[in-house]
CSV table of C-alpha atoms (C1' of nucleotides) in Angstrom, one decimal:
chain,number,residue,atom,x,y,z
A,1019,MET,CA,5.2,9.2,11.1
A,1020,ALA,CA,6.2,5.3,10.3
A,1021,TYR,CA,9.2,3.8,9.1
A,1022,TRP,CA,9.4,0.9,6.6
A,1023,LEU,CA,11.6,-1.0,3.8
A,1024,MET,CA,10.7,-2.1,0.5
A,1025,LYS,CA,12.6,-4.1,-1.7
A,1026,SER,CA,13.2,-4.0,-5.3
A,1027,GLU,CA,15.7,-6.0,-7.7
A,1028,PRO,CA,18.0,-3.0,-9.6
A,1029,ASP,CA,17.8,-4.8,-12.6
A,1030,VAL,CA,14.1,-4.8,-13.1
A,1031,PHE,CA,13.8,-1.4,-10.9
A,1032,GLY,CA,16.4,0.5,-9.0
A,1033,ILE,CA,16.9,3.4,-7.2
A,1034,GLU,CA,18.1,4.8,-10.2
A,1035,HIS,CA,14.5,4.2,-12.3
A,1036,LEU,CA,12.7,5.9,-9.8
A,1037,LYS,CA,15.1,8.9,-9.8
A,1038,ALA,CA,14.9,9.2,-13.5
A,1039,LEU,CA,10.8,9.5,-13.3
A,1040,PRO,CA,8.6,13.1,-13.3
A,1041,ASN,CA,8.6,14.0,-9.8
A,1042,LYS,CA,10.8,11.2,-9.1
A,1043,THR,CA,7.7,9.4,-8.1
A,1044,ASP,CA,6.0,6.0,-8.9
A,1045,HIS,CA,3.5,3.3,-7.9
A,1046,TRP,CA,4.9,0.6,-6.3
A,1047,ASP,CA,3.0,-2.1,-8.2
A,1048,GLY,CA,3.4,-6.0,-8.8
A,1049,VAL,CA,3.4,-7.1,-5.0
A,1050,ARG,CA,1.7,-10.0,-5.0
A,1051,ASN,CA,2.0,-10.9,-1.3
A,1052,TYR,CA,-0.5,-10.9,1.3
A,1053,GLN,CA,1.4,-9.3,4.4
A,1054,ALA,CA,3.3,-6.8,1.9
A,1055,ARG,CA,0.0,-6.0,0.6
A,1056,ASN,CA,-2.0,-5.5,4.0
A,1057,MET,CA,1.0,-3.0,4.9
A,1058,MET,CA,0.3,-1.3,1.9
A,1059,ARG,CA,-3.4,-1.2,2.0
A,1060,ASP,CA,-3.8,-0.3,5.7
A,1061,GLU,CA,-1.0,1.1,7.5
A,1062,MET,CA,1.5,2.9,5.5
A,1063,LYS,CA,0.5,6.6,5.5
A,1064,VAL,CA,1.7,10.0,3.2
A,1065,GLY,CA,4.7,11.1,4.5
A,1066,ASP,CA,6.0,7.8,6.1
A,1067,GLN,CA,9.8,7.5,5.4
A,1068,VAL,CA,11.2,4.2,3.5
A,1069,PHE,CA,14.4,2.7,2.9
A,1070,PHE,CA,15.0,1.7,-0.4
A,1071,TYR,CA,16.9,-2.0,-0.6
A,1072,HIS,CA,18.3,-3.6,-3.6
A,1073,SER,CA,17.8,-7.2,-3.5
A,1074,ASN,CA,19.2,-10.0,-5.4
A,1075,CYS,CA,22.0,-8.1,-6.6
A,1076,LYS,CA,25.7,-7.8,-5.5
A,1077,PRO,CA,26.1,-6.8,-2.9
A,1078,PRO,CA,22.3,-6.6,-1.3
A,1079,ALA,CA,22.2,-3.0,0.3
A,1080,ILE,CA,19.9,-0.4,1.5
A,1081,VAL,CA,20.5,2.5,-0.8
A,1082,GLY,CA,18.4,5.7,-0.5
A,1083,ILE,CA,15.5,6.8,1.1
A,1084,MET,CA,11.8,7.4,-0.4
A,1085,GLU,CA,8.5,8.7,1.1
A,1086,VAL,CA,4.9,7.8,1.0
A,1087,THR,CA,3.1,10.0,-1.3
A,1088,ARG,CA,-0.5,8.2,-1.8
A,1089,GLU,CA,-1.8,5.8,0.5
A,1090,GLY,CA,-3.1,2.3,-0.6
A,1091,TYR,CA,-5.2,2.2,-3.8
A,1092,VAL,CA,-5.8,-0.6,-6.2
A,1093,ASP,CA,-3.2,-2.1,-8.5
A,1094,HIS,CA,-4.7,-2.4,-11.4
A,1095,THR,CA,-1.8,-3.9,-13.4
A,1096,ALA,CA,-3.3,-7.0,-11.7
A,1097,PHE,CA,-6.3,-6.7,-14.1
A,1098,ASP,CA,-4.2,-6.6,-17.5
A,1099,PRO,CA,-3.1,-10.1,-19.0
A,1100,ASP,CA,0.0,-8.5,-20.6
A,1101,GLU,CA,1.2,-7.7,-17.3
A,1102,LYS,CA,3.5,-9.6,-15.8
A,1103,TYR,CA,2.2,-9.7,-12.6
A,1104,TYR,CA,-1.3,-9.9,-13.8
A,1105,ASP,CA,-3.5,-12.0,-11.3
A,1106,PRO,CA,-6.8,-13.8,-13.1
A,1107,LYS,CA,-8.3,-14.0,-9.5
A,1108,SER,CA,-8.0,-10.3,-9.1
A,1109,ASN,CA,-10.9,-8.0,-10.8
A,1110,PRO,CA,-12.2,-4.4,-10.6
A,1111,ASP,CA,-15.5,-5.6,-8.9
A,1112,LYS,CA,-13.2,-7.1,-5.9
A,1113,PRO,CA,-9.6,-6.4,-6.2
A,1114,ARG,CA,-7.2,-8.5,-4.2
A,1115,TRP,CA,-3.9,-6.3,-4.8
A,1116,TYR,CA,-3.0,-3.0,-3.6
A,1117,MET,CA,-0.3,-0.5,-3.8
A,1118,VAL,CA,1.1,2.8,-2.5
A,1119,ASP,CA,3.1,5.9,-4.3
A,1120,VAL,CA,6.6,6.6,-3.2
A,1121,LYS,CA,8.5,9.7,-4.2
A,1122,HIS,CA,12.8,9.6,-4.1
A,1123,VAL,CA,14.1,11.4,-1.4
A,1124,ARG,CA,17.9,11.1,-1.9
A,1125,ASP,CA,20.4,8.6,-1.8
A,1126,LEU,CA,22.2,7.4,1.1
A,1127,LYS,CA,26.1,8.8,1.3
A,1128,ARG,CA,26.9,5.3,0.9
A,1129,GLU,CA,25.1,2.0,0.2
A,1130,ILE,CA,24.8,0.1,3.3
A,1131,PRO,CA,25.3,-3.9,2.4
A,1132,LEU,CA,23.3,-6.7,4.3
A,1133,ASP,CA,26.3,-8.1,5.7
A,1134,GLU,CA,27.4,-4.9,7.5
A,1135,LEU,CA,23.7,-4.2,8.4
A,1136,LYS,CA,24.0,-8.1,9.9
A,1137,THR,CA,26.9,-7.1,12.3
A,1138,TYR,CA,25.0,-4.6,14.4
A,1139,PRO,CA,23.7,-6.3,17.2
A,1140,GLU,CA,21.2,-2.9,17.5
A,1141,LEU,CA,19.4,-4.4,14.0
A,1142,SER,CA,19.4,-8.0,14.9
A,1143,ASP,CA,15.6,-7.9,15.6
A,1144,MET,CA,15.1,-6.5,11.7
A,1145,ARG,CA,13.4,-9.1,9.7
A,1146,LEU,CA,15.7,-8.1,6.7
A,1147,VAL,CA,18.9,-9.6,8.5
A,1148,GLN,CA,17.2,-12.7,9.6
A,1149,LYS,CA,17.4,-16.2,7.8
A,1150,GLY,CA,15.0,-16.9,5.4
A,1151,ASN,CA,13.4,-13.6,5.2
A,1152,ARG,CA,11.7,-13.4,1.7
A,1153,LEU,CA,9.1,-10.3,2.7
A,1154,SER,CA,9.5,-7.6,0.4
A,1155,ILE,CA,8.1,-4.7,2.6
A,1156,MET,CA,8.7,-4.5,6.2
A,1157,PRO,CA,8.5,-2.1,9.2
A,1158,VAL,CA,11.4,-0.3,10.5
A,1159,ALA,CA,11.6,0.7,14.0
A,1160,LYS,CA,12.6,4.0,14.9
A,1161,ASP,CA,15.3,3.3,16.7
A,1162,GLU,CA,16.8,1.1,14.1
A,1163,TRP,CA,15.8,3.8,11.3
A,1164,ASP,CA,17.9,6.2,13.4
A,1165,PHE,CA,20.8,3.7,13.8
A,1166,ILE,CA,20.9,2.9,10.2
A,1167,LEU,CA,21.3,6.8,9.4
A,1168,SER,CA,24.1,7.1,12.3
A,1169,ILE,CA,26.2,4.8,10.2
A,1170,GLU,CA,25.7,6.5,6.8
A,1171,ASP,CA,28.7,8.3,7.7
A,1172,ASP,CA,31.1,5.6,8.8
A,1173,LYS,CA,33.6,4.0,6.7
A,1174,ALA,CA,32.3,0.7,5.4
B,471,DG,C1',23.3,-21.7,-10.7
B,472,DC,C1',22.2,-23.8,-6.2
B,473,DC,C1',19.0,-24.3,-2.7
B,474,DA,C1',16.8,-23.3,1.8
B,475,DA,C1',13.0,-20.8,3.3
B,476,DC,C1',8.7,-20.3,3.0
B,477,DG,C1',3.9,-18.8,0.7
B,478,DT,C1',0.4,-20.8,-2.4
B,479,DT,C1',-2.4,-24.3,-4.2
B,480,DG,C1',-5.2,-27.9,-4.7
B,481,DG,C1',-6.3,-33.3,-3.7
B,482,DC,C1',-8.3,-35.7,-0.6
C,1041,DG,C1',-8.8,-28.6,7.1
C,1042,DC,C1',-4.5,-31.3,6.2
C,1043,DC,C1',-0.6,-31.6,3.9
C,1044,DA,C1',2.6,-32.7,-0.2
C,1045,DA,C1',3.7,-30.7,-4.1
C,1046,DC,C1',5.3,-26.9,-6.4
C,1047,DG,C1',6.8,-21.7,-7.5
C,1048,DT,C1',9.1,-17.8,-6.0
C,1049,DT,C1',12.5,-15.3,-3.6
C,1050,DG,C1',16.9,-14.2,-2.4
C,1051,DG,C1',21.4,-14.9,-0.4
C,1052,DC,C1',25.3,-17.1,-1.7
DNA sequence: GCCAACGTTGGC
DNA sequence: GCCAACGTTGGC
């Protein structure tokens, strides 16, 4: 089993939106970045655990845990001109973009903000805490995953 | 709202 | 295939 982190803007699609859906499950559409696409298409497996990260907000933070419930399949929103993430270069005969389904597992007991994550030497290898990081989906090492859960009970 | 980082596009 | 221009991300 592998571990991941996925970013979303809470104003657009936050963890509260995911929780409100039937089965607390949704497809993670709209990813238009090849590195992120490859991870969803090729690497993420059912049962993998995923941190839900709120980006572009105050404060940016890890807020919960999700689980992959369906492996990579074609992101049909790329074919629809009415969709925000329409991509005319993707078509059903030659799909360019993929997505996975994720299910809300639980909220963290507290939000763990980015500026706190940056203070731990244990997490210094995470792309999340590195400068200029723009990748919206990234793998998380098991020891990093375990470490983050171990500070969940700490006082902020 | 600013701006640095970085991915993508397109002319050559 | 290079690289400048441009667009987007996302922290601050």
